[in-house]
C-alpha cells in the first residue's frame, strides 16, 4: 500500500560470462518484482520506475442542485469511478454538510466517510447551507448582508470545500484525483456556482472568454453586449501579466434579495455583480471585480490596502477612458481620499483604517503613484508596471518590497544585478533576487547629477541599515556614473541591500532539493568484466538554486557519492563508473 508518491529507483545489471544465463533479480525494497530478459530496455524500465510507469485516476463528479422546498439550502451529489489499484479512499465533507444518502461509504466521524473497499461506483449525497453573510462596508457595499444566497428558485453559492485522502497498491503506478463539478441546472466556475434557469452569453476578447450568466429572475441594467465591450476594453488596457482563459460573470438578481455587496470576486476568475449595476459609474463594479481577477499575488498585512485600492482606481480610470464618465466624476472619486475622516488612517496599518481608507485613500495614492511613474519615465512605465511585478513575485510582498518595486520602476536606479557562486554565474532577471547561502550578488547602481552645476555625491552602501562602506565623488552637470557593489550572503533571511536611496530586497533561502527524474546505464550486459557507467538526471523545479547528494549503491553498498548543484529551473546530470569483474547479477540503485 503506497501513500508516498516517490518510488525507489533501481538498476538491474546482469553480467554474463560463457554460456549466458538469464536470471531474475531480487527487487529493491518497495518495487514490484520484475523479470528482466535480453529484450528488455533497462534504461526505459529505470525511467518508468523513477517517474511511475502509469497513472490511474479517481474520477469524481460533483453535481450541485437546488432543493426547492428548502430555501437557503442546496444539494451536492458525489459520484466516483475508482481505479483497480485503489486501496483506500476517505472524503471529508464541509462542517455544515448533512448527508442524505450514501452507497459504498461508511461513516468514520461526523464529517469523514470511508469507501468500503468493494463498491465499484460509490456515491454520497448531502445538503449544505447556501446563505453566507457579511457586514457591509466600503464603496462596493450594498444595503443588505448576503454574500451568497439561495431562494429555492435560484441560487448563487460557493462550491463545497471538501478533502480527500487515498492510498494505492504498487510502486509502478501513481493514483491521482480528477474532480469535475457540474450543475443539475445552472453554471459553475472555479469556486462559484449559479443554480437555476438562466440565459448564457459568451464573448472572446484579448485571449479571454467571458461567460455572462443571466438568471431568469434577473433584470439587467445594461445590455450583455455593452458589458462585454466594457470588460473587453478593460482587459486590453490592463496589461499586468497573463489573463485567465475564462472569466465567469453572474448577474445576481436583486429582486427580493438583500445583498451585502454590489459584487464579489472569488477563486481565480469567478465573479458575480448585481443585475442593477450600471457601467457609467466611477465605481464600475463590473470592472472592479474584473480587476480582482488580474491580481495574482500574496501581500503582507502592511500592503493589504493595495488590493482594493488598485481595483477602485483602475475601475474608475477604465470607465473614464471608455468615455462613460466625465473627468470631473473621475477626479471626485479620487478626492474621496482627501476627506478629513481619513486623516488618522495609515495604509500600512489596517487597524488604523477609518471609513474604508483602503478604498478611498488607497485609490488616491494609486492614482498619484501612477501619475508620478508616467512623468518620471516619459509614459514608458506606469502603476501597471508595479502590478505586473507584484503578480510575478513568488513570495509574499511587503511594504518595503513594494517601495523598492516602485522606485525601480520609476528610474531603474539599480541597472544590473549579477550573482556568482557554486550554483550559477549569471545576470539576474528579477528586481527582487532570491539567493542561497554562499552566493554573492553584484549590483550596478546609477548616480546622476540632474542639477545645473557640479556637485559632490555620497552613496552609503548598507545591509538592513547597517553601513558597509561609503562611496563619494564629484559629478559635472548632467553627468552620471555607475557604482558597483558586491555583497556575499551566508545565512538564510530577508535582507535590504541599499546603495544611496535605492534599495533591493534580497531573500536568501536554503537550497532547494532537485528531483531525480531519469537514470540510465551505458550497458546492461557484459560478455567479460569491465566498467559500467550510470548516469542520473536531476531537475530543479524551484525558482532558486538547488543542491542534492546523489549516492550510487551496488547490491546495497555505497560505491560513490556526488553533490550536485542546479540553477533555478535547470536540468543536470551526474555520472558514476563502477567496475564489474565477476559473473553474476548486480543491482545498482
mmCIF file of C-alpha atoms in Angstrom, residues 99-257:
data_model
loop_
_atom_site.group_PDB
_atom_site.id
_atom_site.type_symbol
_atom_site.label_atom_id
_atom_site.label_comp_id
_atom_site.label_asym_id
_atom_site.label_seq_id
_atom_site.Cartn_x
_atom_site.Cartn_y
_atom_site.Cartn_z
ATOM 1 C CA UNK A 99 -25.680 13.554 4.477
ATOM 2 C CA UNK A 100 -28.925 12.380 2.866
ATOM 3 C CA UNK A 101 -27.763 9.079 1.379
ATOM 4 C CA UNK A 102 -24.624 7.048 0.745
ATOM 5 C CA UNK A 103 -23.694 3.971 -1.257
ATOM 6 C CA UNK A 104 -20.354 2.269 -0.661
ATOM 7 C CA UNK A 105 -19.254 4.665 2.084
ATOM 8 C CA UNK A 106 -19.071 4.112 5.826
ATOM 9 C CA UNK A 107 -19.089 6.918 8.389
ATOM 10 C CA UNK A 108 -15.775 7.483 10.176
ATOM 11 C CA UNK A 109 -16.987 10.545 12.088
ATOM 12 C CA UNK A 110 -19.476 13.390 11.594
ATOM 13 C CA UNK A 111 -17.645 14.696 8.512
ATOM 14 C CA UNK A 112 -15.472 11.866 7.191
ATOM 15 C CA UNK A 113 -16.640 8.897 5.139
ATOM 16 C CA UNK A 114 -14.530 5.923 4.032
ATOM 17 C CA UNK A 115 -15.010 3.757 0.950
ATOM 18 C CA UNK A 116 -15.951 0.191 1.905
ATOM 19 C CA UNK A 117 -13.292 -1.222 -0.445
ATOM 20 C CA UNK A 118 -15.804 -3.203 -2.507
ATOM 21 C CA UNK A 119 -18.388 -0.958 -4.172
ATOM 22 C CA UNK A 120 -17.407 -0.096 -7.749
ATOM 23 C CA UNK A 121 -19.274 3.213 -8.019
ATOM 24 C CA UNK A 122 -19.673 4.686 -4.530
ATOM 25 C CA UNK A 123 -21.903 7.742 -4.086
ATOM 26 C CA UNK A 124 -22.639 10.402 -1.488
ATOM 27 C CA UNK A 125 -25.473 12.910 -1.405
ATOM 28 C CA UNK A 126 -25.695 15.715 1.123
ATOM 29 C CA UNK A 127 -27.207 19.139 1.695
ATOM 30 C CA UNK A 128 -25.350 22.296 2.599
ATOM 31 C CA UNK A 129 -26.386 25.786 3.773
ATOM 32 C CA UNK A 130 -26.100 28.233 0.882
ATOM 33 C CA UNK A 131 -26.512 31.621 2.515
ATOM 34 C CA UNK A 132 -23.394 33.474 3.680
ATOM 35 C CA UNK A 133 -23.466 36.939 5.202
ATOM 36 C CA UNK A 134 -21.103 39.875 5.701
ATOM 37 C CA UNK A 135 -21.138 43.225 7.462
ATOM 38 C CA UNK A 136 -21.485 45.661 4.527
ATOM 39 C CA UNK A 137 -18.619 48.129 4.230
ATOM 40 C CA UNK A 138 -16.871 50.204 1.569
ATOM 41 C CA UNK A 139 -17.980 51.777 -1.712
ATOM 42 C CA UNK A 140 -18.819 48.328 -3.081
ATOM 43 C CA UNK A 141 -21.163 47.675 -0.132
ATOM 44 C CA UNK A 142 -24.921 47.204 -0.599
ATOM 45 C CA UNK A 143 -27.761 47.724 1.917
ATOM 46 C CA UNK A 144 -28.145 44.066 2.928
ATOM 47 C CA UNK A 145 -25.799 41.413 4.278
ATOM 48 C CA UNK A 146 -25.748 38.438 1.856
ATOM 49 C CA UNK A 147 -22.628 37.282 0.006
ATOM 50 C CA UNK A 148 -24.202 34.073 -1.316
ATOM 51 C CA UNK A 149 -27.917 33.312 -1.398
ATOM 52 C CA UNK A 150 -30.466 30.611 -2.219
ATOM 53 C CA UNK A 151 -34.144 31.479 -2.743
ATOM 54 C CA UNK A 152 -35.319 27.977 -3.600
ATOM 55 C CA UNK A 153 -35.921 29.014 -7.229
ATOM 56 C CA UNK A 154 -32.314 30.044 -7.888
ATOM 57 C CA UNK A 155 -29.044 30.344 -6.010
ATOM 58 C CA UNK A 156 -25.592 31.892 -6.191
ATOM 59 C CA UNK A 157 -23.422 29.673 -3.998
ATOM 60 C CA UNK A 158 -19.856 28.982 -3.023
ATOM 61 C CA UNK A 159 -18.888 25.500 -4.178
ATOM 62 C CA UNK A 160 -18.347 22.900 -1.420
ATOM 63 C CA UNK A 161 -14.901 22.655 0.127
ATOM 64 C CA UNK A 162 -14.035 19.020 0.690
ATOM 65 C CA UNK A 163 -10.903 16.976 1.319
ATOM 66 C CA UNK A 164 -9.770 13.580 0.050
ATOM 67 C CA UNK A 165 -7.137 11.102 1.194
ATOM 68 C CA UNK A 166 -6.352 7.860 -0.601
ATOM 69 C CA UNK A 167 -3.784 5.096 -0.925
ATOM 70 C CA UNK A 168 -2.957 2.513 -3.588
ATOM 71 C CA UNK A 169 -1.009 -0.665 -4.269
ATOM 72 C CA UNK A 170 2.211 -0.861 -6.281
ATOM 73 C CA UNK A 171 5.306 1.256 -6.777
ATOM 74 C CA UNK A 172 4.953 1.414 -10.558
ATOM 75 C CA UNK A 173 1.733 3.423 -10.568
ATOM 76 C CA UNK A 174 0.561 6.817 -9.408
ATOM 77 C CA UNK A 175 -3.079 7.476 -8.470
ATOM 78 C CA UNK A 176 -4.499 10.991 -8.772
ATOM 79 C CA UNK A 177 -7.886 12.604 -8.145
ATOM 80 C CA UNK A 178 -9.705 14.308 -11.023
ATOM 81 C CA UNK A 179 -12.605 16.443 -9.781
ATOM 82 C CA UNK A 180 -15.330 17.733 -12.130
ATOM 83 C CA UNK A 181 -18.104 19.991 -10.832
ATOM 84 C CA UNK A 182 -21.386 20.337 -12.699
ATOM 85 C CA UNK A 183 -24.818 21.829 -12.063
ATOM 86 C CA UNK A 184 -28.072 19.939 -12.496
ATOM 87 C CA UNK A 185 -29.351 23.226 -13.916
ATOM 88 C CA UNK A 186 -27.031 26.202 -13.902
ATOM 89 C CA UNK A 187 -23.393 27.144 -14.454
ATOM 90 C CA UNK A 188 -20.200 26.534 -12.489
ATOM 91 C CA UNK A 189 -16.860 28.283 -12.369
ATOM 92 C CA UNK A 190 -13.730 27.777 -10.314
ATOM 93 C CA UNK A 191 -15.283 28.306 -6.869
ATOM 94 C CA UNK A 192 -18.715 29.809 -7.530
ATOM 95 C CA UNK A 193 -21.877 28.274 -8.982
ATOM 96 C CA UNK A 194 -25.234 29.555 -10.153
ATOM 97 C CA UNK A 195 -28.139 27.119 -9.775
ATOM 98 C CA UNK A 196 -31.420 27.577 -11.603
ATOM 99 C CA UNK A 197 -32.745 28.624 -15.025
ATOM 100 C CA UNK A 198 -30.671 31.183 -16.930
ATOM 101 C CA UNK A 199 -29.523 32.599 -20.251
ATOM 102 C CA UNK A 200 -25.871 32.312 -21.207
ATOM 103 C CA UNK A 201 -23.861 34.803 -23.275
ATOM 104 C CA UNK A 202 -20.207 34.490 -24.315
ATOM 105 C CA UNK A 203 -17.646 36.794 -25.846
ATOM 106 C CA UNK A 204 -13.993 36.248 -26.769
ATOM 107 C CA UNK A 205 -11.739 39.243 -26.206
ATOM 108 C CA UNK A 206 -7.945 39.593 -25.972
ATOM 109 C CA UNK A 207 -7.289 35.933 -25.328
ATOM 110 C CA UNK A 208 -10.083 35.540 -22.774
ATOM 111 C CA UNK A 209 -13.541 34.066 -22.993
ATOM 112 C CA UNK A 210 -16.090 35.990 -20.955
ATOM 113 C CA UNK A 211 -19.151 33.960 -19.948
ATOM 114 C CA UNK A 212 -22.090 36.029 -18.704
ATOM 115 C CA UNK A 213 -24.796 34.110 -16.840
ATOM 116 C CA UNK A 214 -28.110 35.982 -16.607
ATOM 117 C CA UNK A 215 -30.597 34.195 -14.323
ATOM 118 C CA UNK A 216 -34.229 34.069 -15.363
ATOM 119 C CA UNK A 217 -35.021 36.140 -12.260
ATOM 120 C CA UNK A 218 -32.506 38.890 -13.164
ATOM 121 C CA UNK A 219 -33.248 42.179 -14.913
ATOM 122 C CA UNK A 220 -30.034 43.567 -16.369
ATOM 123 C CA UNK A 221 -29.444 47.307 -16.175
ATOM 124 C CA UNK A 222 -27.028 47.032 -19.102
ATOM 125 C CA UNK A 223 -27.153 45.004 -22.305
ATOM 126 C CA UNK A 224 -24.805 41.983 -22.424
ATOM 127 C CA UNK A 225 -23.057 43.481 -25.471
ATOM 128 C CA UNK A 226 -22.272 46.654 -23.505
ATOM 129 C CA UNK A 227 -20.994 44.670 -20.533
ATOM 130 C CA UNK A 228 -18.718 42.673 -22.834
ATOM 131 C CA UNK A 229 -17.497 45.867 -24.510
ATOM 132 C CA UNK A 230 -16.573 47.413 -21.153
ATOM 133 C CA UNK A 231 -14.866 44.286 -19.817
ATOM 134 C CA UNK A 232 -13.046 43.688 -23.103
ATOM 135 C CA UNK A 233 -11.699 47.233 -23.202
ATOM 136 C CA UNK A 234 -10.538 46.919 -19.590
ATOM 137 C CA UNK A 235 -8.865 43.591 -20.369
ATOM 138 C CA UNK A 236 -6.990 45.203 -23.245
ATOM 139 C CA UNK A 237 -5.826 48.209 -21.223
ATOM 140 C CA UNK A 238 -4.830 46.215 -18.152
ATOM 141 C CA UNK A 239 -1.550 44.551 -19.122
ATOM 142 C CA UNK A 240 -0.245 43.190 -15.864
ATOM 143 C CA UNK A 241 0.506 39.558 -16.664
ATOM 144 C CA UNK A 242 -1.256 36.532 -18.072
ATOM 145 C CA UNK A 243 -5.016 36.673 -18.451
ATOM 146 C CA UNK A 244 -7.219 33.796 -17.310
ATOM 147 C CA UNK A 245 -8.547 31.758 -20.211
ATOM 148 C CA UNK A 246 -12.119 32.127 -18.992
ATOM 149 C CA UNK A 247 -13.979 34.549 -16.727
ATOM 150 C CA UNK A 248 -17.385 33.616 -15.305
ATOM 151 C CA UNK A 249 -19.612 36.613 -14.526
ATOM 152 C CA UNK A 250 -23.019 36.073 -12.905
ATOM 153 C CA UNK A 251 -25.642 38.830 -12.967
ATOM 154 C CA UNK A 252 -27.103 38.326 -9.485
ATOM 155 C CA UNK A 253 -30.846 39.077 -9.205
ATOM 156 C CA UNK A 254 -31.709 41.809 -6.713
ATOM 157 C CA UNK A 255 -35.479 41.468 -6.517
ATOM 158 C CA UNK A 256 -36.240 40.220 -3.001
ATOM 159 C CA UNK A 257 -32.572 39.601 -2.096
#
